[in-house]
Coordinates of C-alpha atoms and ligand atoms in Angstrom, one line a residue:
Chain A
M1 CA 151.0 193.7 74.4
M2 CA 154.4 194.6 76.2
V3 CA 156.7 191.4 76.0
K4 CA 158.0 191.4 79.3
D5 CA 161.9 190.5 80.0
T6 CA 162.7 187.2 81.9
L7 CA 164.4 186.5 85.2
L8 CA 165.9 183.2 84.5
G9 CA 169.0 183.7 82.7
K10 CA 170.3 187.0 84.9
T11 CA 173.5 187.2 86.5
L12 CA 173.3 188.3 90.4
E13 CA 174.8 191.5 89.0
E14 CA 172.1 191.9 86.8
L15 CA 169.7 190.8 89.6
I16 CA 171.1 193.5 92.0
Q17 CA 170.4 196.1 89.2
I18 CA 166.7 195.1 88.9
T19 CA 166.3 195.2 92.5
A20 CA 167.6 198.5 92.8
D21 CA 165.6 199.8 89.7
L22 CA 162.6 198.4 91.6
K23 CA 163.9 200.0 94.8
L24 CA 163.8 196.7 96.6
P25 CA 166.2 196.1 99.6
K26 CA 169.5 194.3 98.2
F27 CA 169.4 191.0 99.9
A28 CA 166.2 190.8 97.5
A29 CA 168.4 189.8 94.9
K30 CA 170.2 186.7 96.4
Q31 CA 166.6 185.6 97.2
I32 CA 165.4 185.8 93.7
A33 CA 168.5 184.3 92.4
D34 CA 168.0 181.0 94.9
W35 CA 164.4 180.7 93.7
L36 CA 165.3 181.2 90.3
Y37 CA 168.5 178.5 90.3
K38 CA 168.3 176.3 93.4
K39 CA 164.4 175.9 93.9
D40 CA 161.6 174.6 91.9
I41 CA 159.1 177.4 91.3
T42 CA 157.8 178.1 88.0
S43 CA 156.4 181.7 89.1
I44 CA 157.1 184.9 90.3
E45 CA 154.0 184.8 92.8
E46 CA 156.0 181.4 94.4
M47 CA 158.8 183.6 95.6
S48 CA 157.3 183.4 99.4
N49 CA 160.3 185.4 101.3
L50 CA 159.8 188.3 99.3
S51 CA 157.1 190.9 100.2
A52 CA 154.1 191.0 98.8
K53 CA 155.0 194.3 97.2
A54 CA 158.0 193.1 95.8
R55 CA 156.8 190.3 93.9
A56 CA 154.3 192.6 92.5
A57 CA 156.5 195.4 91.3
L58 CA 158.7 192.5 90.2
A59 CA 155.9 190.7 88.1
E60 CA 154.8 193.8 86.7
K61 CA 158.2 194.0 84.8
Y62 CA 159.2 190.3 84.7
D63 CA 158.1 187.2 83.6
M64 CA 160.2 184.2 85.6
G65 CA 160.9 182.7 82.5
I66 CA 160.3 179.0 82.7
I67 CA 159.4 177.1 79.6
L68 CA 158.1 174.1 79.5
S69 CA 159.0 171.0 77.0
T70 CA 156.5 171.0 74.5
K71 CA 157.1 167.6 72.9
V72 CA 159.3 164.3 74.4
E73 CA 160.4 161.4 72.7
S74 CA 162.2 158.2 74.6
S75 CA 164.7 156.2 72.8
V76 CA 164.8 152.4 73.8
D77 CA 168.0 153.0 75.4
G78 CA 166.9 155.7 77.2
T79 CA 167.8 158.8 75.9
K80 CA 165.2 161.3 75.6
K81 CA 165.1 164.2 73.3
Y82 CA 163.2 167.3 74.8
L83 CA 162.0 170.1 72.3
Y84 CA 161.3 173.8 73.8
P85 CA 160.0 176.4 72.2
T86 CA 161.7 179.8 71.9
N87 CA 160.6 183.3 71.8
L88 CA 161.1 183.1 68.0
A89 CA 157.8 182.2 66.8
H90 CA 157.3 179.0 65.4
Q91 CA 160.9 177.9 66.2
F92 CA 162.0 175.2 68.1
I93 CA 165.4 173.8 70.0
E94 CA 165.9 170.6 71.3
T95 CA 167.9 169.1 74.0
A96 CA 169.1 165.5 74.8
Y97 CA 169.4 163.8 77.9
I98 CA 171.6 161.2 77.8
P99 CA 171.4 159.0 81.1
D100 CA 174.5 155.9 81.5
K101 CA 175.6 154.1 84.3
K102 CA 176.9 156.8 86.4
R103 CA 176.5 159.6 84.4
S104 CA 173.7 161.6 83.2
T105 CA 174.3 164.5 80.4
L106 CA 172.8 166.8 79.0
C107 CA 173.2 168.0 75.4
V108 CA 171.9 171.7 75.2
S109 CA 171.6 174.1 72.4
S110 CA 172.9 177.4 71.8
Q111 CA 171.5 178.8 69.1
V112 CA 167.9 178.5 66.7
G113 CA 169.6 176.7 63.7
C114 CA 173.1 177.8 63.1
K115 CA 175.1 179.7 60.3
M116 CA 178.4 178.0 59.9
G117 CA 176.8 175.5 57.0
C118 CA 179.1 172.2 57.9
L119 CA 178.4 169.8 55.3
F120 CA 177.6 166.9 57.3
C121 CA 175.2 168.8 59.8
M122 CA 171.5 169.2 59.7
T123 CA 171.2 172.0 62.1
G124 CA 173.6 173.8 59.3
K125 CA 170.6 172.9 56.7
Q126 CA 168.3 175.0 58.5
G127 CA 169.6 178.3 58.5
F128 CA 170.3 180.2 61.3
Q129 CA 167.0 181.7 63.0
G130 CA 168.4 183.3 66.1
Q131 CA 170.3 183.4 69.4
L132 CA 169.4 181.8 72.7
S133 CA 169.0 183.8 75.4
S134 CA 171.1 183.1 78.3
G135 CA 167.9 182.2 80.0
E136 CA 166.6 179.8 77.0
I137 CA 169.9 178.2 77.8
I138 CA 169.6 177.5 81.6
N139 CA 165.7 176.8 80.8
Q140 CA 167.2 173.6 79.4
I141 CA 168.4 172.6 82.4
R142 CA 166.3 174.0 84.9
S143 CA 163.2 172.9 83.4
L144 CA 164.0 169.4 82.7
P145 CA 162.2 166.6 84.8
E146 CA 165.3 164.7 85.3
R147 CA 167.3 167.8 86.5
E148 CA 168.1 166.3 89.8
N149 CA 170.1 163.2 88.1
L150 CA 172.2 165.5 85.8
T151 CA 176.0 165.1 86.1
N152 CA 177.4 166.4 83.2
I153 CA 176.2 169.2 80.4
V154 CA 177.7 169.5 77.3
Y155 CA 177.0 172.4 74.5
M156 CA 176.7 170.1 71.7
G157 CA 173.2 170.7 70.7
M158 CA 171.9 172.8 67.9
G159 CA 174.2 176.0 66.9
E160 CA 177.6 177.3 67.5
P161 CA 178.6 178.3 71.2
L162 CA 180.9 180.3 70.4
D163 CA 178.9 182.8 67.9
N164 CA 176.5 183.7 71.2
V165 CA 179.5 184.4 73.5
P166 CA 177.5 187.1 75.8
E167 CA 174.7 184.5 76.5
L168 CA 177.3 181.6 76.4
M169 CA 179.1 182.9 79.4
K170 CA 176.5 184.2 81.1
S171 CA 175.0 181.1 81.2
L172 CA 177.8 179.6 82.2
E173 CA 178.2 182.0 85.0
I174 CA 175.0 181.2 86.3
L175 CA 175.7 177.5 85.9
T176 CA 179.2 177.5 88.1
S177 CA 178.6 180.7 90.3
D178 CA 177.6 179.6 94.3
Y179 CA 174.4 181.9 94.2
G180 CA 173.3 179.8 91.1
M181 CA 173.3 176.1 90.0
A182 CA 176.7 175.4 91.7
M183 CA 178.0 173.0 89.1
S184 CA 181.8 172.2 88.8
P185 CA 183.2 173.7 85.6
R186 CA 184.6 170.4 85.1
R187 CA 181.4 168.8 84.4
I188 CA 180.9 170.7 81.7
T189 CA 181.7 171.1 78.1
V190 CA 181.5 173.7 75.3
S191 CA 182.2 172.2 72.2
T192 CA 183.1 174.5 69.1
I193 CA 184.3 174.4 65.5
G194 CA 187.3 177.0 66.2
I195 CA 185.6 180.5 66.2
I196 CA 188.6 181.9 67.4
P197 CA 187.6 185.4 69.2
G198 CA 184.9 183.4 71.2
M199 CA 187.5 180.7 72.1
I200 CA 190.1 183.2 73.4
E201 CA 186.8 185.0 75.7
F202 CA 185.8 181.4 76.9
L203 CA 189.1 180.2 77.6
N204 CA 190.3 183.5 79.5
H205 CA 186.9 184.0 81.3
S206 CA 185.7 180.5 82.0
E207 CA 186.9 177.2 83.4
C208 CA 184.8 174.7 81.4
H209 CA 186.3 172.5 79.3
L210 CA 186.7 172.7 75.7
A211 CA 185.9 170.3 72.9
V212 CA 187.0 171.5 69.2
S213 CA 185.4 169.8 66.1
L214 CA 188.2 168.8 64.0
H215 CA 186.8 166.3 61.6
T216 CA 190.3 166.0 59.6
P217 CA 193.7 167.3 60.1
F218 CA 193.8 168.0 56.4
E219 CA 193.3 172.1 55.7
D220 CA 191.9 171.7 52.6
E221 CA 189.9 168.8 53.2
R222 CA 188.4 170.1 56.1
K223 CA 187.7 173.8 54.2
R224 CA 184.9 171.4 51.9
L225 CA 183.5 169.8 55.2
M226 CA 183.4 173.0 57.3
P227 CA 183.7 176.5 55.6
V228 CA 184.8 178.1 58.8
Q229 CA 188.4 176.7 57.9
N230 CA 188.5 179.7 55.5
V231 CA 188.1 182.2 58.1
Y232 CA 189.7 180.3 61.3
P233 CA 192.4 177.8 60.1
I234 CA 192.7 174.8 62.5
K235 CA 196.6 175.4 62.8
D236 CA 195.7 179.0 64.3
V237 CA 192.9 177.4 66.3
L238 CA 195.5 175.0 67.6
Q239 CA 198.2 177.4 68.4
I240 CA 195.7 179.2 70.5
I241 CA 195.2 175.8 72.7
R242 CA 199.1 175.5 72.7
D243 CA 199.5 178.9 73.9
F244 CA 197.2 178.6 76.7
D245 CA 198.0 176.9 79.7
F246 CA 194.9 174.5 80.6
G247 CA 196.7 173.9 83.9
L248 CA 196.1 170.0 85.3
Q249 CA 192.4 169.6 85.5
R250 CA 191.2 171.5 82.8
R251 CA 190.3 169.4 79.6
I252 CA 190.7 169.9 75.8
S253 CA 189.3 167.3 73.4
F254 CA 188.8 166.9 70.1
E255 CA 185.4 165.9 68.0
Y256 CA 186.4 163.6 65.0
I257 CA 183.3 162.2 62.9
M258 CA 184.3 159.6 60.9
F259 CA 183.3 159.4 57.1
K260 CA 184.1 156.6 55.0
G261 CA 187.0 157.0 52.7
I262 CA 187.1 160.7 53.4
N263 CA 189.2 161.1 56.8
D264 CA 189.6 157.5 58.0
T265 CA 192.7 156.4 56.5
P266 CA 196.2 155.8 57.9
A267 CA 197.4 159.3 56.5
H268 CA 195.1 160.7 58.5
V269 CA 196.0 159.0 61.6
K270 CA 199.7 160.4 60.8
E271 CA 198.8 164.1 60.4
L272 CA 196.3 163.8 63.0
C273 CA 199.6 162.9 65.2
R274 CA 201.7 165.6 63.8
I275 CA 199.3 168.9 64.1
L276 CA 198.0 167.5 67.7
D277 CA 201.7 166.8 68.8
G278 CA 202.8 168.5 72.1
I279 CA 198.9 168.9 73.1
K280 CA 197.3 166.7 75.9
C281 CA 194.3 166.1 74.6
R282 CA 191.8 163.1 74.2
I283 CA 189.9 162.5 70.3
N284 CA 186.6 161.2 70.2
L285 CA 185.6 159.4 67.3
I286 CA 181.7 159.8 66.2
R287 CA 180.0 157.4 64.3
F288 CA 177.9 159.2 61.1
H289 CA 174.7 159.0 60.6
P290 CA 173.7 160.1 57.0
I291 CA 171.5 163.2 57.0
P292 CA 169.2 163.6 53.6
D293 CA 170.6 164.2 50.6
T294 CA 174.5 164.1 51.8
P295 CA 177.0 162.7 49.9
L296 CA 179.1 161.4 52.9
E297 CA 178.7 158.0 54.5
G298 CA 180.0 156.9 57.8
S299 CA 182.9 154.5 58.5
D300 CA 182.3 151.2 59.2
E301 CA 182.9 149.5 62.6
A302 CA 186.1 147.9 61.8
T303 CA 187.7 150.9 60.2
M304 CA 186.8 152.9 63.4
E305 CA 188.6 150.7 65.7
D306 CA 191.6 150.5 63.9
F307 CA 191.8 154.1 63.8
K308 CA 191.3 154.3 67.2
E309 CA 194.0 151.7 68.1
Q310 CA 196.3 153.3 65.6
L311 CA 195.9 156.7 67.7
V312 CA 196.2 155.1 70.8
K313 CA 199.4 153.1 69.8
K314 CA 200.6 156.8 68.7
G315 CA 200.0 157.7 72.3
I316 CA 196.8 159.6 71.8
T317 CA 194.0 159.0 74.3
T318 CA 191.2 158.4 71.7
T319 CA 187.6 156.6 72.4
V320 CA 185.0 155.7 69.9
R321 CA 181.9 157.4 71.3
R322 CA 178.8 155.2 71.6
S323 CA 175.8 156.2 69.3
R324 CA 172.9 157.1 71.4
G325 CA 169.3 157.5 71.0
L326 CA 169.2 156.7 67.2
D327 CA 165.5 155.6 67.1
I328 CA 164.3 159.4 68.0
F329 CA 166.5 161.0 65.7
A330 CA 169.0 162.1 68.2
A331 CA 171.6 163.2 65.6
C332 CA 171.5 167.1 66.0
G333 CA 169.1 169.2 64.5
L334 CA 166.7 166.3 63.1
L335 CA 163.8 166.8 65.4
S336 CA 163.5 170.4 65.4
T337 CA 163.7 170.4 61.7
K338 CA 160.8 168.5 61.4
E339 CA 159.1 171.4 63.5
L340 CA 160.7 174.0 61.6
V341 CA 158.0 176.3 59.8
K342 CA 160.3 177.8 57.3
R343 CA 160.8 181.1 56.6
Q344 CA 158.8 182.9 53.9
E345 CA 160.4 182.6 50.1
E346 CA 160.4 186.2 49.2
E347 CA 162.6 186.9 52.4
K348 CA 165.7 185.7 50.6
D349 CA 168.2 188.0 49.2
F350 CA 169.2 185.6 46.7
Chain B
M1 CA 208.4 187.0 70.8
E2 CA 204.7 187.9 69.6
S3 CA 202.6 184.6 68.8
Q4 CA 201.4 184.1 65.1
T5 CA 198.1 184.5 66.7
E6 CA 198.8 187.8 68.2
Q7 CA 200.1 189.0 64.5
K8 CA 197.0 188.4 63.0
N9 CA 194.9 189.7 65.7
K10 CA 196.9 192.8 65.7
L11 CA 195.1 196.2 65.0
S12 CA 196.4 199.0 63.1
T13 CA 195.1 202.4 62.6
T14 CA 193.8 203.4 59.3
I15 CA 192.3 206.5 57.8
V16 CA 188.7 206.5 55.8
L17 CA 188.8 207.9 52.6
E18 CA 185.4 207.6 51.4
N19 CA 182.6 206.1 52.8
K20 CA 179.6 206.3 50.0
A21 CA 176.3 204.5 50.3
I22 CA 175.9 203.1 46.8
A23 CA 172.2 201.3 47.6
P24 CA 169.6 201.5 50.2
G25 CA 171.5 200.1 53.3
V26 CA 174.5 199.2 51.1
F27 CA 178.1 201.1 51.7
V28 CA 181.9 201.3 50.0
L29 CA 183.9 202.0 52.2
K30 CA 187.0 203.4 51.6
Y31 CA 190.6 203.3 53.5
K32 CA 194.2 203.8 53.4
K33 CA 195.9 200.4 52.5
V34 CA 198.2 199.3 55.5
K35 CA 199.4 195.6 54.6
S36 CA 199.4 193.7 50.9
F37 CA 196.4 191.2 50.7
T38 CA 195.7 188.1 48.1
A39 CA 192.5 188.5 46.3
G40 CA 189.6 186.6 48.3
Q41 CA 190.9 187.6 51.9
Y42 CA 189.1 189.5 54.6
I43 CA 189.8 192.2 57.2
G44 CA 188.7 193.1 60.9
L45 CA 187.5 196.2 61.5
T46 CA 186.3 198.1 64.3
T47 CA 186.2 201.4 65.4
D48 CA 186.4 200.7 69.1
L49 CA 189.5 199.1 70.4
G50 CA 187.4 197.2 72.8
V51 CA 185.2 195.6 70.8
T52 CA 185.7 192.5 68.5
P53 CA 186.4 193.4 65.2
R54 CA 183.6 192.3 62.4
L55 CA 185.1 190.6 59.5
Y56 CA 184.3 192.1 55.8
T57 CA 186.2 190.6 52.6
I58 CA 188.4 193.0 50.7
A59 CA 186.4 194.3 47.3
S60 CA 189.4 196.2 45.8
G61 CA 192.3 194.7 43.6
E62 CA 195.5 193.6 44.8
N63 CA 197.2 196.4 43.6
D64 CA 194.8 199.3 44.8
T65 CA 196.7 201.9 46.8
E66 CA 193.1 202.1 48.9
V67 CA 190.9 199.2 50.9
Q68 CA 187.7 198.9 49.6
V69 CA 185.3 197.2 51.5
L70 CA 181.5 196.8 50.5
Y71 CA 178.9 196.5 53.4
N72 CA 175.2 195.8 54.5
L73 CA 174.1 198.1 57.2
K74 CA 172.3 196.1 60.0
D75 CA 169.8 198.3 61.9
D76 CA 170.4 196.3 65.2
G77 CA 174.1 195.4 64.4
W78 CA 177.2 197.0 66.9
L79 CA 179.4 197.9 64.2
T80 CA 177.5 198.7 60.9
P81 CA 175.2 201.6 62.3
R82 CA 178.8 203.3 63.4
L83 CA 180.2 202.8 60.2
S84 CA 177.6 204.1 58.2
E85 CA 178.1 207.4 60.0
I86 CA 182.0 207.4 59.4
K87 CA 183.6 210.5 57.7
P88 CA 186.5 210.7 55.7
G89 CA 189.4 211.4 57.5
S90 CA 188.2 209.6 60.7
E91 CA 190.5 206.8 62.1
L92 CA 189.5 202.9 62.0
Y93 CA 191.0 199.8 63.2
V94 CA 192.1 197.3 60.8
T95 CA 193.5 193.8 61.2
N96 CA 196.0 192.3 59.0
P97 CA 194.0 190.7 56.1
D98 CA 193.4 186.8 56.2
G99 CA 191.4 184.0 55.0
D100 CA 191.7 181.5 52.6
F101 CA 188.9 181.8 49.9
I102 CA 191.1 182.0 47.1
D103 CA 190.8 180.8 43.4
D104 CA 193.4 180.5 40.8
E105 CA 193.1 180.2 36.8
S106 CA 191.7 177.1 36.5
P107 CA 188.4 177.1 35.9
A108 CA 185.3 177.9 38.0
W109 CA 181.9 179.3 38.8
W110 CA 181.4 182.0 40.9
I111 CA 178.3 182.2 43.0
A112 CA 177.0 185.3 45.5
S113 CA 174.4 186.7 47.2
G114 CA 174.4 190.6 48.4
T115 CA 177.5 191.6 49.3
G116 CA 178.8 188.3 48.8
I117 CA 180.1 189.6 45.6
A118 CA 183.1 191.2 47.4
P119 CA 185.8 188.5 47.3
Y120 CA 185.0 188.1 43.0
S121 CA 185.1 192.0 42.7
A122 CA 188.6 191.9 44.4
M123 CA 189.5 188.5 42.3
I124 CA 188.6 190.3 38.9
R125 CA 190.0 193.7 39.5
S126 CA 193.2 191.8 40.4
G127 CA 193.1 190.4 37.0
L128 CA 191.5 187.0 37.6
H129 CA 188.5 186.5 34.9
K130 CA 189.5 184.2 32.3
N131 CA 187.4 180.9 32.6
K132 CA 185.1 182.3 35.2
T133 CA 181.5 182.5 35.0
L134 CA 179.7 184.6 38.0
I135 CA 176.3 184.5 39.1
H136 CA 174.8 187.1 41.5
G137 CA 172.0 187.1 43.3
G138 CA 169.9 190.0 44.7
R139 CA 166.4 190.9 45.4
Y140 CA 166.1 194.5 43.5
N141 CA 167.4 195.7 40.2
H142 CA 169.8 197.9 42.2
S143 CA 171.4 194.7 44.5
F144 CA 174.1 194.1 41.7
Y145 CA 176.6 196.2 43.0
F146 CA 179.7 196.6 41.1
E147 CA 178.3 195.4 38.0
N148 CA 179.4 198.2 35.5
E149 CA 182.5 196.8 36.5
F150 CA 181.8 193.0 35.7
I151 CA 179.6 193.4 32.2
P152 CA 182.7 194.7 29.6
I153 CA 185.2 191.9 31.4
L154 CA 182.5 189.1 32.0
K155 CA 180.2 189.9 29.1
D156 CA 177.6 186.7 28.8
N157 CA 179.5 184.5 31.7
Y158 CA 178.3 187.1 34.3
I159 CA 174.3 186.6 35.2
R160 CA 172.5 188.5 37.5
C161 CA 169.5 186.9 39.0
C162 CA 166.7 188.7 40.5
S163 CA 164.0 187.7 42.5
Q164 CA 161.9 190.9 43.1
D165 CA 162.8 192.9 40.3
K166 CA 162.3 192.5 36.2
G167 CA 165.0 194.5 34.1
E168 CA 167.0 194.5 30.9
G169 CA 169.8 191.7 30.7
L170 CA 168.3 190.4 33.9
Y171 CA 166.8 186.9 35.0
H172 CA 164.1 187.0 36.7
G173 CA 164.0 184.6 39.8
R174 CA 166.5 183.6 42.4
L175 CA 169.9 182.3 42.1
T176 CA 169.0 178.8 43.0
R177 CA 166.5 178.6 40.1
Y178 CA 168.9 179.7 37.6
L179 CA 171.2 177.0 38.6
Q180 CA 168.3 174.2 38.8
D181 CA 167.4 175.4 35.3
V182 CA 170.5 175.7 33.5
E183 CA 171.6 173.0 30.9
N184 CA 174.7 171.6 31.2
L185 CA 176.2 172.4 34.3
P186 CA 179.6 171.5 34.3
T187 CA 180.4 169.2 36.9
D188 CA 184.3 169.0 36.4
C189 CA 185.1 172.9 37.7
R190 CA 185.2 174.3 40.7
Y191 CA 182.6 176.3 42.4
F192 CA 182.9 179.4 45.0
I193 CA 179.9 180.2 46.8
C194 CA 179.9 183.7 49.1
G195 CA 177.4 184.9 51.0
S196 CA 174.6 184.3 53.5
P197 CA 174.8 181.0 55.1
E198 CA 171.1 180.0 53.8
M199 CA 172.1 180.5 50.1
V200 CA 175.5 178.8 50.7
V201 CA 173.7 175.7 52.3
E202 CA 171.1 175.7 49.7
V203 CA 173.3 176.1 46.8
R204 CA 175.6 173.6 47.8
D205 CA 173.0 171.0 48.3
L206 CA 171.6 172.1 45.0
L207 CA 174.8 171.6 43.1
I208 CA 175.7 168.0 44.6
K209 CA 172.1 167.2 43.4
R210 CA 173.1 168.2 40.1
G211 CA 176.4 165.8 40.1
V212 CA 179.0 168.1 41.1
K213 CA 181.3 166.5 43.6
Y214 CA 181.7 168.0 47.3
D215 CA 185.0 168.6 46.8
K216 CA 185.2 171.0 44.1
I217 CA 182.8 173.1 46.4
V218 CA 184.4 176.0 48.7
A219 CA 182.0 177.9 50.4
E220 CA 182.6 181.5 52.5
I221 CA 180.0 181.9 54.6
Y222 CA 178.9 185.5 56.0
F223 CA 178.3 184.3 59.1
Ligands
FAD1 C1 185.2 186.3 56.5 C2 183.6 187.0 56.6 C3 183.2 188.0 55.5 C4 182.3 188.9 55.8 N1 182.2 189.6 54.7 C5 181.5 190.5 54.8 C6 181.6 191.5 53.4 O1 182.1 191.9 52.8 N2 180.1 193.0 53.9 C7 179.7 192.2 54.6 O2 178.2 193.3 54.3 N3 179.5 191.7 55.6 C8 180.6 190.6 56.0 N4 180.5 189.8 56.6 C9 179.7 189.8 57.7 C10 180.1 190.5 58.6 O3 181.1 190.5 59.3 C11 179.0 191.3 59.6 O4 178.4 190.1 60.1 C12 178.1 192.3 59.7 O5 178.7 193.1 59.3 C13 177.5 192.7 61.5 O6 178.3 193.3 61.7 P1 177.2 194.4 62.9 O7 178.2 194.7 64.2 O8 176.7 195.7 62.7 O9 176.5 193.4 63.6 P2 176.6 192.5 64.7 O10 176.4 193.1 66.1 O11 177.8 191.6 64.7 O12 175.1 191.7 64.8 C14 175.1 190.7 63.5 C15 173.3 190.2 63.7 O13 173.3 189.4 64.8 C16 172.6 190.1 65.8 N5 173.0 189.8 67.0 C17 174.2 190.2 67.6 N6 174.4 189.7 69.0 C18 173.1 189.2 69.1 C19 172.7 188.6 70.2 N7 173.3 188.3 71.5 N8 171.6 188.0 70.4 C20 170.7 188.2 69.2 N9 171.2 188.9 68.0 C21 172.4 189.3 67.8 C22 172.3 191.4 65.0 O14 170.6 191.8 65.6 C23 172.7 191.6 63.5 O15 171.5 191.5 63.1 C24 181.4 188.9 56.6 C25 181.4 187.5 57.4 C26 182.5 187.1 57.6 C27 182.8 186.0 58.6
SF4_2 S1 178.1 171.2 63.3 FE1 178.1 173.1 64.9 S2 178.5 174.5 64.1 FE2 178.4 173.1 62.1 S3 176.7 173.7 61.3 FE3 176.2 172.0 62.8 S4 175.6 172.9 64.9 FE4 176.4 174.5 63.3

């Protein structure tokens, strides 16, 4: 059976190419983009301002690409976790919807699993199964029942977005363009562990905010927590940030998961201030919720509050991120890991 | 003035000296050395200035005049299908050496899967071998690249774990099983792990379960 390509996730330029190939009028591309990104239909058949012939020609080669979530878990605090099947057999991704007073944030995934192997991360433990297409990224927003309420999008779900640059950039274009979902880039944050080539591309070709997972200012310590430090050391990541003109509106923030007795000492406050000196930024302190078989423990409340105070005193805007959806395993990777069908043992090369 | 980042990402032109298949889908590429490096570091390679370089650990020794890279062909990848076709005399673009997967003389276990053997090859060829145990995991008996160099130097401290084939001197089974079964796994030395993400994560978990402190483990992931 021929697997059809999907329309969802195509940029306007790609849609123009598709309509040209199918010998449809040029304005059809804009009409299709409207149906894909601004309206609520789920099939090509419903694109009512396209001629029957145009719809038939499209449907012969393409699927709309809408994938509905197969499972949702709701937390007592209102957080919801949606599980979406992917094009890879038996593989799932997860998307967390986090409503708050005025904001409703969606945390989207960019890969199935992840290659980066951070010591504290469940997604890292499940290995890498594949890249999400921009259609699969956009689908997490497009198929969300609460789509109308969304105010913010963060790329902080499963995977490292900057290890999937082409699909990430396409999804950002669609989210922020007039022909697409027309969201302000100031409502979108992409989080990275610091993949430098991807960061350069992202900074130069989008206007969305950047969040960098820092987790410790000491290089040797970071190396043990995040193997990427061997390849793209944090000092080089910070140099790129220093060299880049973020303007007044674009934000850079640092994510900092707090591990008891490891990265929560006064020496860490001091070194953080030193390495971030001159960068206008915010630090988000995050509670660590232990995952199976981890040697790490989360810092206690008092230590976190004190750490925050010390940073604030030194002039760095710092917040302690509230934990949401604990009762539904909102910590990234847990839900999909439960669903994951492990690859055959004999496929491994070790 | 050129920033540090621009310096690091700078591409130099080099000349391919040799490009040979040493096992199915696995090649050794040799090119003229452009810059000195420390064993364990990587370089970026590309055949086209417009395409982001892919990263490869240098497999040759610090004092060699040529640089060797051991690479796997990824049929659906961008660079490796092109690299596999490249002929001696061709031009290639290479970044400055970089990276921090670097060992010293202190006792360590080195663990690799597939082409993840490259940094240890550089280390051995640069004279680092005392107090080292090397464990290499591969699927077939032709998966133990550079074994002829490791055997005489490391002797019994070189363990080849083969999951699919049996053969003289090979441990039959995956390297994770070897690590699980081995008695007296030291907990006071450092562990270096290099190779596929799956292997690195599995081995790291296993070592931690066997009592190795996580801060003794250094991993390089071929992402
Ligand atoms: C520090 C470091 C050192 C390394 N050293 C070595 C080494 O010594 N030897 C070695 O063999 N390798 C090494 N690697 C891995 C190497 O850098 C590359 O991953 C590899 O050579 C791939 O190159 P490629 O251009 O052929 O494939 P790429 O085009 O980069 O693709 C890699 C894989 O991802 C898939 N892919 C790419 N883009 C997409 C997409 N958009 N959607 C879905 N799938 C996609 C491809 O199909 C392919 O299977 C190292 C990696 C690192 C980080
Ligand atoms: S923290 Fe992010 S980059 Fe690291 S393993 Fe998890 S998903 Fe990947």
